mmCIF file of C-alpha atoms in Angstrom:
data_model
loop_
_atom_site.group_PDB
_atom_site.id
_atom_site.type_symbol
_atom_site.label_atom_id
_atom_site.label_comp_id
_atom_site.label_asym_id
_atom_site.label_seq_id
_atom_site.Cartn_x
_atom_site.Cartn_y
_atom_site.Cartn_z
ATOM 1 C CA MET A 30 24.978 9.074 -32.712
ATOM 2 C CA ASN A 31 23.718 13.112 -32.388
ATOM 3 C CA THR A 32 26.589 13.682 -29.983
ATOM 4 C CA THR A 33 28.929 16.420 -29.951
ATOM 5 C CA ALA A 34 31.672 13.865 -29.926
ATOM 6 C CA ASN A 35 30.321 12.063 -33.064
ATOM 7 C CA LYS A 36 29.689 15.279 -34.951
ATOM 8 C CA ILE A 37 33.381 16.031 -34.297
ATOM 9 C CA THR A 38 34.148 12.801 -35.543
ATOM 10 C CA ILE A 39 32.349 13.154 -38.762
ATOM 11 C CA VAL A 40 33.687 16.455 -39.349
ATOM 12 C CA ARG A 41 37.297 14.765 -39.333
ATOM 13 C CA ILE A 42 35.868 12.255 -42.195
ATOM 14 C CA ALA A 43 34.701 15.035 -44.296
ATOM 15 C CA LEU A 44 37.834 16.962 -44.149
ATOM 16 C CA ILE A 45 39.764 14.268 -45.558
ATOM 17 C CA PRO A 46 38.590 14.694 -49.268
ATOM 18 C CA ALA A 47 39.182 18.537 -48.620
ATOM 19 C CA PHE A 48 42.785 17.691 -47.529
ATOM 20 C CA MET A 49 43.536 15.400 -50.255
ATOM 21 C CA ILE A 50 42.102 17.722 -53.022
ATOM 22 C CA LEU A 51 44.245 20.539 -51.515
ATOM 23 C CA MET A 52 47.369 18.316 -51.647
ATOM 24 C CA TYR A 53 46.743 17.410 -55.006
ATOM 25 C CA LEU A 54 46.317 20.979 -56.151
ATOM 26 C CA ASP A 55 49.924 21.734 -54.366
ATOM 27 C CA LEU A 56 47.767 24.125 -51.940
ATOM 28 C CA THR A 57 50.276 22.947 -49.368
ATOM 29 C CA TYR A 58 49.609 25.503 -46.604
ATOM 30 C CA TRP A 59 45.756 25.102 -46.914
ATOM 31 C CA ALA A 60 46.238 21.425 -46.756
ATOM 32 C CA LEU A 61 48.297 21.428 -43.623
ATOM 33 C CA ALA A 62 45.610 23.749 -42.027
ATOM 34 C CA VAL A 63 42.971 21.477 -42.673
ATOM 35 C CA TYR A 64 45.047 18.559 -41.747
ATOM 36 C CA ILE A 65 45.949 20.085 -38.360
ATOM 37 C CA ILE A 66 42.292 20.860 -37.933
ATOM 38 C CA ALA A 67 41.539 17.137 -38.809
ATOM 39 C CA SER A 68 44.226 15.689 -36.563
ATOM 40 C CA CYS A 69 43.002 18.070 -33.609
ATOM 41 C CA THR A 70 39.523 16.908 -33.937
ATOM 42 C CA ASP A 71 40.876 13.442 -32.770
ATOM 43 C CA PHE A 72 42.022 14.529 -29.414
ATOM 44 C CA VAL A 73 38.961 16.954 -29.131
ATOM 45 C CA ASP A 74 36.169 14.553 -29.575
ATOM 46 C CA GLY A 75 37.936 11.936 -27.370
ATOM 47 C CA TYR A 76 38.099 14.293 -24.733
ATOM 48 C CA ILE A 77 34.380 15.660 -25.075
ATOM 49 C CA ALA A 78 33.126 11.931 -25.184
ATOM 50 C CA ARG A 79 34.951 11.368 -21.959
ATOM 51 C CA THR A 80 34.465 14.216 -19.916
ATOM 52 C CA TYR A 81 30.390 14.745 -20.972
ATOM 53 C CA ASN A 82 30.159 10.855 -21.058
ATOM 54 C CA GLN A 83 29.189 10.904 -24.787
ATOM 55 C CA ILE A 84 30.887 7.686 -25.479
ATOM 56 C CA THR A 85 28.817 5.571 -28.048
ATOM 57 C CA ASN A 86 29.197 2.628 -30.149
ATOM 58 C CA PHE A 87 29.406 4.952 -33.210
ATOM 59 C CA GLY A 88 32.545 6.962 -31.749
ATOM 60 C CA LYS A 89 34.192 3.506 -30.426
ATOM 61 C CA PHE A 90 34.115 2.276 -34.124
ATOM 62 C CA MET A 91 34.285 5.618 -36.253
ATOM 63 C CA ASP A 92 36.941 7.627 -34.062
ATOM 64 C CA PRO A 93 39.777 5.146 -34.740
ATOM 65 C CA LEU A 94 38.452 4.774 -38.465
ATOM 66 C CA ALA A 95 38.570 8.343 -38.912
ATOM 67 C CA ASP A 96 42.261 8.317 -37.451
ATOM 68 C CA LYS A 97 43.028 5.492 -39.855
ATOM 69 C CA MET A 98 41.292 7.070 -42.951
ATOM 70 C CA LEU A 99 43.117 10.142 -42.473
ATOM 71 C CA VAL A 100 46.579 8.452 -41.974
ATOM 72 C CA VAL A 101 46.090 6.200 -44.926
ATOM 73 C CA ALA A 102 44.964 9.078 -47.181
ATOM 74 C CA ALA A 103 48.018 11.207 -46.219
ATOM 75 C CA MET A 104 50.378 8.123 -46.861
ATOM 76 C CA CYS A 105 48.884 7.384 -50.069
ATOM 77 C CA ILE A 106 49.587 11.122 -51.210
ATOM 78 C CA PHE A 107 53.292 10.998 -49.917
ATOM 79 C CA ILE A 108 53.784 7.591 -51.709
ATOM 80 C CA LYS A 109 52.740 9.274 -55.314
ATOM 81 C CA SER A 110 54.961 12.313 -54.305
ATOM 82 C CA GLY A 111 57.808 10.114 -53.193
ATOM 83 C CA LEU A 112 58.250 11.178 -49.491
ATOM 84 C CA ILE A 113 57.168 7.961 -48.053
ATOM 85 C CA PRO A 114 58.130 4.667 -49.582
ATOM 86 C CA SER A 115 55.243 1.982 -50.164
ATOM 87 C CA TRP A 116 56.863 -0.657 -47.839
ATOM 88 C CA VAL A 117 56.327 1.704 -44.501
ATOM 89 C CA VAL A 118 52.940 1.989 -45.546
ATOM 90 C CA ALA A 119 52.416 -1.660 -45.787
ATOM 91 C CA ILE A 120 53.765 -1.860 -42.611
ATOM 92 C CA VAL A 121 51.258 0.443 -41.207
ATOM 93 C CA LEU A 122 48.537 -1.244 -42.805
ATOM 94 C CA LEU A 123 49.637 -4.708 -41.828
ATOM 95 C CA ARG A 124 49.551 -3.450 -38.376
ATOM 96 C CA GLU A 125 46.468 -2.052 -38.601
ATOM 97 C CA PHE A 126 44.859 -5.248 -40.096
ATOM 98 C CA ALA A 127 46.512 -7.269 -37.534
ATOM 99 C CA VAL A 128 45.420 -5.762 -34.511
ATOM 100 C CA SER A 129 41.907 -5.432 -35.886
ATOM 101 C CA GLY A 130 41.979 -9.156 -36.621
ATOM 102 C CA LEU A 131 42.974 -9.703 -32.851
ATOM 103 C CA ARG A 132 40.066 -7.656 -31.566
ATOM 104 C CA LEU A 133 37.732 -9.586 -33.654
ATOM 105 C CA LEU A 134 39.176 -12.877 -32.318
ATOM 106 C CA ALA A 135 38.631 -11.138 -28.742
ATOM 107 C CA VAL A 136 35.488 -10.017 -29.390
ATOM 108 C CA GLU A 137 34.050 -13.648 -30.296
ATOM 109 C CA GLN A 138 35.282 -14.777 -26.804
ATOM 110 C CA GLY A 139 33.655 -11.838 -25.194
ATOM 111 C CA ILE A 140 36.837 -10.164 -24.226
ATOM 112 C CA VAL A 141 37.179 -6.236 -25.204
ATOM 113 C CA ILE A 142 40.608 -5.053 -26.190
ATOM 114 C CA ALA A 143 40.871 -1.456 -25.024
ATOM 115 C CA ALA A 144 43.251 0.972 -26.736
ATOM 116 C CA ALA A 145 46.622 0.895 -25.288
ATOM 117 C CA MET A 146 48.585 4.057 -24.519
ATOM 118 C CA SER A 147 51.255 2.791 -27.326
ATOM 119 C CA GLY A 148 48.393 2.540 -29.741
ATOM 120 C CA LYS A 149 47.533 6.462 -28.944
ATOM 121 C CA VAL A 150 51.258 7.403 -28.840
ATOM 122 C CA LYS A 151 51.449 5.664 -32.416
ATOM 123 C CA THR A 152 48.462 7.658 -33.718
ATOM 124 C CA PHE A 153 49.811 11.104 -32.389
ATOM 125 C CA THR A 154 53.453 10.374 -33.471
ATOM 126 C CA THR A 155 52.305 9.306 -36.967
ATOM 127 C CA MET A 156 50.001 12.402 -37.394
ATOM 128 C CA ILE A 157 52.732 14.820 -36.135
ATOM 129 C CA ALA A 158 55.516 12.794 -38.552
ATOM 130 C CA LEU A 159 52.827 13.255 -41.419
ATOM 131 C CA GLY A 160 52.121 16.853 -40.983
ATOM 132 C CA ILE A 161 56.036 17.453 -40.987
ATOM 133 C CA LEU A 162 56.077 15.529 -44.298
ATOM 134 C CA ILE A 163 53.263 18.133 -45.509
ATOM 135 C CA VAL A 164 55.805 20.856 -44.508
ATOM 136 C CA VAL A 165 58.834 19.012 -46.174
ATOM 137 C CA ARG A 166 56.975 19.236 -49.645
ATOM 138 C CA GLU A 167 58.178 22.807 -49.642
ATOM 139 C CA SER A 168 61.768 23.274 -50.800
ATOM 140 C CA TRP A 169 62.750 25.926 -48.015
ATOM 141 C CA VAL A 170 63.025 23.027 -45.525
ATOM 142 C CA PRO A 171 66.593 22.431 -44.569
ATOM 143 C CA PHE A 172 68.012 18.866 -44.480
ATOM 144 C CA PRO A 173 64.466 17.292 -46.023
ATOM 145 C CA GLY A 174 66.161 13.749 -46.566
ATOM 146 C CA VAL A 175 67.140 13.559 -42.863
ATOM 147 C CA LEU A 176 63.599 15.026 -41.745
ATOM 148 C CA ILE A 177 62.057 12.490 -44.148
ATOM 149 C CA VAL A 178 63.857 9.624 -42.712
ATOM 150 C CA LEU A 179 63.294 10.527 -39.306
ATOM 151 C CA CYS A 180 59.555 10.697 -39.611
ATOM 152 C CA TRP A 181 59.533 6.982 -41.200
ATOM 153 C CA ILE A 182 61.631 5.872 -38.386
ATOM 154 C CA SER A 183 59.255 7.512 -35.960
ATOM 155 C CA ILE A 184 56.212 5.910 -37.570
ATOM 156 C CA LEU A 185 57.834 2.572 -37.836
ATOM 157 C CA VAL A 186 58.989 2.428 -34.309
ATOM 158 C CA THR A 187 55.776 3.359 -32.765
ATOM 159 C CA THR A 188 53.713 1.294 -35.301
ATOM 160 C CA LEU A 189 55.931 -1.772 -34.383
ATOM 161 C CA TYR A 190 56.177 -1.530 -30.914
ATOM 162 C CA SER A 191 52.236 -0.876 -30.237
ATOM 163 C CA GLY A 192 51.346 -3.712 -32.898
ATOM 164 C CA VAL A 193 53.723 -6.201 -30.713
ATOM 165 C CA GLU A 194 52.631 -4.866 -27.575
ATOM 166 C CA TYR A 195 48.925 -5.627 -28.565
ATOM 167 C CA PHE A 196 49.898 -9.065 -29.190
ATOM 168 C CA VAL A 197 51.984 -9.879 -26.260
ATOM 169 C CA ASN A 198 49.398 -8.421 -23.667
ATOM 170 C CA ASN A 199 46.474 -10.363 -25.337
ATOM 171 C CA ARG A 200 48.246 -13.528 -26.331
ATOM 172 C CA ASN A 201 45.389 -15.273 -24.259
ATOM 173 C CA VAL A 202 43.110 -14.755 -27.184
ATOM 174 C CA PHE A 203 44.900 -17.280 -29.092
ATOM 175 C CA LYS A 204 44.866 -19.778 -26.515
ATOM 176 C CA ASN A 205 41.254 -20.014 -26.846
ATOM 177 C CA CYS A 206 41.252 -20.314 -30.621
ATOM 178 C CA THR A 207 40.202 -23.658 -32.077
#
């Protein structure tokens, strides 16, 4: 657990409460800065883990969990402020639970489901869209309604596409279920 990559993942998790507090205090630009740093650590820790052979079981588990924690925290704040409807968050959460369930079924069969590129695109797109929604909270943003809906659409399209892809590409997992 004492690898650089794992320490960066822990920093990302530690930044989540700071981000939430800054959002609740309406310190939007500080919150945005913390959010950007936290989001960037996702790419940095993965790069370090692969480049310097620091891939660990802790990292395999905690890195994607830290991403989900950051995304869900931001989405919950946006539900409260009216920037994102709860049904969008529900779809995101349902996809996450479904893919996690698929992975659990696969593990029981000795199958490891690696992260798909569409899942990485989904995470990247979602993090960018949520960052845009942080900025949209400020009144100076032109056409905020259009921008907000475009963020929802990008989150939903990438979420649904990657979820369907995981199930289509791993449908063999269900053939072995009894």
